[in-house]
Coordinates of C-alpha atoms in Angstrom, one line a residue:
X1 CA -44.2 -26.8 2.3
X2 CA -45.1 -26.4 -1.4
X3 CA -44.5 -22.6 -1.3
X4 CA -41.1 -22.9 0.9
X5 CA -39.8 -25.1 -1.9
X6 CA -41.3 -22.2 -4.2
X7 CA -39.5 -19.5 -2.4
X8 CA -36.3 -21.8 -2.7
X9 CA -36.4 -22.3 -6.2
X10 CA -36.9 -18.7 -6.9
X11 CA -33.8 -17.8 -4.9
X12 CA -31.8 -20.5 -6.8
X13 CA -32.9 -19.0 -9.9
X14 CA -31.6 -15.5 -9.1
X15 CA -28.7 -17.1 -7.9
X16 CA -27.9 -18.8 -11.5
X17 CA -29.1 -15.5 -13.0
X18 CA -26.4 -13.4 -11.0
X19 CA -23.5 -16.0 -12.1
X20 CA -24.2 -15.7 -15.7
X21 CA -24.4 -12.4 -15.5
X22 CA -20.6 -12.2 -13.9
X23 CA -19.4 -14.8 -16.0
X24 CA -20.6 -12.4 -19.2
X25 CA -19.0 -9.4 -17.7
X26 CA -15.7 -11.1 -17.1
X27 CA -15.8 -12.3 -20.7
X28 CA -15.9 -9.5 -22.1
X29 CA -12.7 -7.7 -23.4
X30 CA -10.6 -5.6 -21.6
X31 CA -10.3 -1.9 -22.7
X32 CA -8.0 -1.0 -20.1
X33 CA -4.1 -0.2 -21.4
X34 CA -1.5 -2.9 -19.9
X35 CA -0.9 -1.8 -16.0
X36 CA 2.8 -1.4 -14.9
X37 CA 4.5 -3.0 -12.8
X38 CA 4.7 -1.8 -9.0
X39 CA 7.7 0.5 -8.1
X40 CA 11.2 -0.9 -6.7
X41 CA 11.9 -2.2 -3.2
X42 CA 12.5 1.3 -1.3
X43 CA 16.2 0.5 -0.4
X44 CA 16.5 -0.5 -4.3
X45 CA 16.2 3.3 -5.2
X46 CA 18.6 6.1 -5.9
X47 CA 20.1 7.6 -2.5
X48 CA 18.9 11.2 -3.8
X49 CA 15.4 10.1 -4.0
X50 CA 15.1 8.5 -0.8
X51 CA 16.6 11.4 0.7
X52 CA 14.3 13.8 -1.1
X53 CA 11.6 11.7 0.2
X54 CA 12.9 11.6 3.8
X55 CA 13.3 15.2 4.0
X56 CA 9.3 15.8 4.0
X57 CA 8.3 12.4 5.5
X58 CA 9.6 12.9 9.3
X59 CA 8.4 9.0 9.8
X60 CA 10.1 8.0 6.4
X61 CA 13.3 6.7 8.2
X62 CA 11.7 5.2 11.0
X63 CA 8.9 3.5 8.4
X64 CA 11.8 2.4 5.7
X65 CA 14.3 0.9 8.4
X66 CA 11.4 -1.3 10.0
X67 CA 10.6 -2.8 6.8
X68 CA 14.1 -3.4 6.0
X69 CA 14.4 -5.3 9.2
X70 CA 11.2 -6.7 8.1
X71 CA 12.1 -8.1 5.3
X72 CA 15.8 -9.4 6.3
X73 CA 13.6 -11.3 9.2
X74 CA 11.0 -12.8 6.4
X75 CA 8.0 -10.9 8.6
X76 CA 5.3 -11.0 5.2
X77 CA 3.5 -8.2 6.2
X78 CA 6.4 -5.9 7.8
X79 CA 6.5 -4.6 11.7
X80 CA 3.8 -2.8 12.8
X81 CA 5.0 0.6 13.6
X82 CA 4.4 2.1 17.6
X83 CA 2.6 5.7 17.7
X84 CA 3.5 7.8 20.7
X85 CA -0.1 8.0 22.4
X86 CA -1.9 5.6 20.2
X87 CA -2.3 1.8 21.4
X88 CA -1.5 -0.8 19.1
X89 CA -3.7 -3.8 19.3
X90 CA -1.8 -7.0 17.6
X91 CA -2.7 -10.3 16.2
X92 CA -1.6 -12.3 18.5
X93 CA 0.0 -14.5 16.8
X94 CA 2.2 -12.7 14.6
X95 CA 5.8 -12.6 15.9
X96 CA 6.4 -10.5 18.8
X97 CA 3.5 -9.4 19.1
X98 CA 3.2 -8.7 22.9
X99 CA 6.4 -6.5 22.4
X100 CA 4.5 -4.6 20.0
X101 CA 1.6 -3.8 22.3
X102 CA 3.8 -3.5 25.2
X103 CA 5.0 0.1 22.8
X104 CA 2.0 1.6 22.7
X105 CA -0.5 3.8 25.1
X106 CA -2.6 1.8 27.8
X107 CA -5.6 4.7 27.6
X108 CA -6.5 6.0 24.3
X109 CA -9.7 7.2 25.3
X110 CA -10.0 10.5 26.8
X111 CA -11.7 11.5 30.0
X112 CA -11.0 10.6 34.0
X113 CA -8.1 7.9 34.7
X114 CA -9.3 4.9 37.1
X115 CA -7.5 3.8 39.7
X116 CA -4.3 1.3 38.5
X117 CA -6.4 -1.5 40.7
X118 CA -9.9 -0.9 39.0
X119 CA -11.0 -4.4 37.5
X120 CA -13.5 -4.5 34.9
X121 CA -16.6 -5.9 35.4
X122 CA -18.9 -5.3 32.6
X123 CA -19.5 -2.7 29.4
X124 CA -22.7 -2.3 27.7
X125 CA -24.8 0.0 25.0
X126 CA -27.1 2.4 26.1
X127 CA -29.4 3.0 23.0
X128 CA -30.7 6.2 25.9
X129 CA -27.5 7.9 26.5
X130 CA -25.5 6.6 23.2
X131 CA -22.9 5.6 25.0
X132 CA -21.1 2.6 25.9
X133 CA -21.6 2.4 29.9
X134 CA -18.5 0.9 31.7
X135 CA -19.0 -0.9 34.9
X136 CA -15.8 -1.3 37.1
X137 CA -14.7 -2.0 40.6
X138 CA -12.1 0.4 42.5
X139 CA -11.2 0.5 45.6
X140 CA -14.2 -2.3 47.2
X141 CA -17.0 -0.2 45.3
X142 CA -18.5 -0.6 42.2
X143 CA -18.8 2.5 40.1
X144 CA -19.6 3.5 36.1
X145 CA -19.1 5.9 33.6
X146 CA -19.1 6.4 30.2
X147 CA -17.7 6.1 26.6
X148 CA -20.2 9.2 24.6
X149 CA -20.7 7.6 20.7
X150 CA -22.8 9.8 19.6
X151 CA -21.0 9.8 16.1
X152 CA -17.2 9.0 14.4
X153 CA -15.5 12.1 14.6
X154 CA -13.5 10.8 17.3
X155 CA -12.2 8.2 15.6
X156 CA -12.1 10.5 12.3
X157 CA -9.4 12.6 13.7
X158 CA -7.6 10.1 15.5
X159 CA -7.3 8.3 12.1
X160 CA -5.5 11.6 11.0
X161 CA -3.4 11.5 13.8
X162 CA -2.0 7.8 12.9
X163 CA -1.3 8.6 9.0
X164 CA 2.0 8.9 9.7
X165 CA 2.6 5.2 10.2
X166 CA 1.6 4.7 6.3
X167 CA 3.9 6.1 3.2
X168 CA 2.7 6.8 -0.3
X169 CA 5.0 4.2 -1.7
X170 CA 3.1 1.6 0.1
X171 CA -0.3 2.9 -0.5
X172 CA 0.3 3.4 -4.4
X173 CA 1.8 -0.4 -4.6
X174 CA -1.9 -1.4 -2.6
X175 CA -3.4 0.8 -5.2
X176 CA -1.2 -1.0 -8.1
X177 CA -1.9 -4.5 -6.5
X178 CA -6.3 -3.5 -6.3
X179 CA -6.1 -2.4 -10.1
X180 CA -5.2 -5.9 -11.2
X181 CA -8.4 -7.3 -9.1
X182 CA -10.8 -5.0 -10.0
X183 CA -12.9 -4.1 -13.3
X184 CA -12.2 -0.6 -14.6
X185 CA -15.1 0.8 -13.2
X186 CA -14.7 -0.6 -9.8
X187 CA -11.4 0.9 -9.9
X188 CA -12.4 4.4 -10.9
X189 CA -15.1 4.5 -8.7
X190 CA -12.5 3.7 -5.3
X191 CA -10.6 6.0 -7.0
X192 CA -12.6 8.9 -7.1
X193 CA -15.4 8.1 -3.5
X194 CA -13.0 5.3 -1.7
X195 CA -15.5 2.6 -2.1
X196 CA -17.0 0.0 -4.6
X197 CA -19.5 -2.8 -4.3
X198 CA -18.8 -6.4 -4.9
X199 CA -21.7 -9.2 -4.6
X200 CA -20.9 -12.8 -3.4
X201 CA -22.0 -15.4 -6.1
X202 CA -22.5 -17.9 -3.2
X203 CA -24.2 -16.1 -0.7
X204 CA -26.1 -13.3 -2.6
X205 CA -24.7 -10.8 -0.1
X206 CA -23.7 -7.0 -1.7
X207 CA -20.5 -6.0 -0.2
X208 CA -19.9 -1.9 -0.2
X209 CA -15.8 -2.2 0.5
X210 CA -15.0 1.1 1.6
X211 CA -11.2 3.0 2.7
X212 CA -10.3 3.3 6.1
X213 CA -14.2 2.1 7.5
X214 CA -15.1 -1.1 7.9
X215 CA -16.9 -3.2 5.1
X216 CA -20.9 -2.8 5.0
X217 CA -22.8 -6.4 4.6
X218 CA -26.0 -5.6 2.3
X219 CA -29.1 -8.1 1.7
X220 CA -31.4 -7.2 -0.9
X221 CA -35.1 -8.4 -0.8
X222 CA -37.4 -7.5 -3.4
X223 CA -35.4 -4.4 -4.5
X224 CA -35.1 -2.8 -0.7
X225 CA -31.7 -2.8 1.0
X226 CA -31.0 -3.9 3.9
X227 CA -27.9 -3.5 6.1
X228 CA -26.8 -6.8 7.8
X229 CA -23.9 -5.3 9.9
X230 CA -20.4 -3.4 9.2
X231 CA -17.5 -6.0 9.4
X232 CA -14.4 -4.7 10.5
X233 CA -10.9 -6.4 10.4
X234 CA -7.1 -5.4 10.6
X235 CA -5.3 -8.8 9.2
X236 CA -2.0 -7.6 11.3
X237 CA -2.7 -4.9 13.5
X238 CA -4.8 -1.8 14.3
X239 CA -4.5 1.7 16.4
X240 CA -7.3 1.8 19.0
X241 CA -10.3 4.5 18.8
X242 CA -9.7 4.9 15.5
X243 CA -10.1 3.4 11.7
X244 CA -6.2 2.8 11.0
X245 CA -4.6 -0.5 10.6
X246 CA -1.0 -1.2 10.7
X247 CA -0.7 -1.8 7.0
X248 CA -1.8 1.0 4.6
X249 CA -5.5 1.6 4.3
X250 CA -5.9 -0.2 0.5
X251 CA -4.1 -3.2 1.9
X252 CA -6.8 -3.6 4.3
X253 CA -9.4 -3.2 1.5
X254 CA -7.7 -5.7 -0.5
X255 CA -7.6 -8.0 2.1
X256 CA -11.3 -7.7 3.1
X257 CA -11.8 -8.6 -1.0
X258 CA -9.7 -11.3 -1.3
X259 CA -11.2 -13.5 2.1
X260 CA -14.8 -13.0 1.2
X261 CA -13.9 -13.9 -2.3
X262 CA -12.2 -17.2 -1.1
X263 CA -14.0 -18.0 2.3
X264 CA -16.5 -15.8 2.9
X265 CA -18.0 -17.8 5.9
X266 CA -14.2 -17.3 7.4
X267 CA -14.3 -13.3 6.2
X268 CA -17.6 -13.3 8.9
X269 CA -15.6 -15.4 11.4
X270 CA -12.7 -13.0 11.1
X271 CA -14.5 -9.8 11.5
X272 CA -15.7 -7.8 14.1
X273 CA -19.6 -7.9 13.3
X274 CA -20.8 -4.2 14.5
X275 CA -24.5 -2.7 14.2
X276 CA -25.4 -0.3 11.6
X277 CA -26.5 2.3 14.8
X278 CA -23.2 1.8 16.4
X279 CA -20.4 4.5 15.6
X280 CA -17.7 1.9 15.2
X281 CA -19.7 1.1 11.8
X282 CA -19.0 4.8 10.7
X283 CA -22.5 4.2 8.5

């Protein structure tokens, strides 16, 4: 018992020493020059400059009249836009979105079509074959095959592939939006790799928040590093087999920050929880 309540008092003690050591940091003086303000509403620029923009940007039109609709319909986050081949998996309860999914592809893996009667009956993780092993039934037999994860390139170049659903107005207003939440070196450092760490004064958890790959969980015990799991969430909507969401991939960062600085228990309820080993973690 006695060296439990040791062990607990230690932790509490690290725990105080991490909060002062935040609190100092955020005391300190900013160096950084005043940050502007985030560019107009799109249909609030000059008609030569959207036009200009539209002309290299095949998706611009499609991307600009869907937020317009967006915002005349008071839809916060905007309407998730459909990719030809890619399937759109939706929050369900943001509006219409069965329609949404209803757009997209039903198969966006590759490999051999089932039958349109096959029912599922059971996927698992073979740590042997590194693959995901699918059980179904078709046609009164039970058969299997498999999904190879070897690695992430898969989901690497399908990621490419849905880049056209995001514009670089949105992302540099994500980017404008992050600057104002971040120190200066935080900032420069997702500049310049895409990530930055972040460690939660309640739980003691390090968080490495990373672009376009889910967010890595870290627990330190006596100065070795652990990795807890990847947590992986798309507040609106994602494209399947790959690491895009619906909104542009700072937004998503910014919303990973933002629920585990507010709930973080709720951040863990929220996210898909995968294995470092697993290819979906993209460690």
């Amino acid at each position: 018992m006695s060296k439990n309540i040791t062990k607990l008092r230690r932790l509490e003690r690290r725990q105080l020493q991490r909060q002062q050591r935040r609190a100092s940091a955020d005391a300190r003086p900013s160096s950084s020059p005043q940050r502007s303000l985030a560019p107009l509403q799109w249909l609030q620029q000059p008609a030569d400059r959207r036009e200009l923009v539209e002309r290299f940007d095949n998706f611009a039109p499609l991307r600009n009249a869907l937020r317009a609709i967006g915002e005349e319909r008071g839809y916060w986050a905007g309407i998730p836009i459909p990719l030809d081949g890619e399937r759109l998996v939706v929050e369900p309860r943001y509006p219409n979105a069965e329609a949404f999914i209803r757009m997209g592809s039903d198969d966006p893996l590759p490999g051999k079509r089932v039958d349109a009667d096959a029912k599922h009956r059971n996927t698992f993780w073979s740590s042997h074959m590194r693959s995901d092993i699918v059980i179904f039934e078709s046609g009164g037999r039970v058969k299997w095959g498999l999904v190879p994860g070897a690695n992430h390139l898969r989901h690497d170049l399908r990621t490419l592939g849905c880049s056209e659903a995001w514009g670089i107005e949105q992302e540099s207003n994500a980017l404008q939006t992050l600057s104002g939440l971040l120190k200066h070196r935080d900032m420069k450092q997702y500049l310049l790799t895409g990530m930055f760490l972040e460690s939660s004064p309640r739980s003691g958890v390090t968080y490495l928040f990373r672009k376009l790959k889910p967010t890595v969980a870290i627990h330190t015990v006596k100065d070795e590093a652990k990795i807890l799991c990847a947590l992986c969430m798309h507040p609106i909507a994602y494209y399947a087999g790959s690491w895009a969401g619906a909104m542009c991939p700072t937004d998503d960062v910014i919303a990973h920050l933002m629920l585990m600085r507010a709930d973080e228990a709720m951040f863990w309820k929220r996210c898909s929880q995968h294995p470092a080993w697993r290819p979906e973690a993209g460690v």
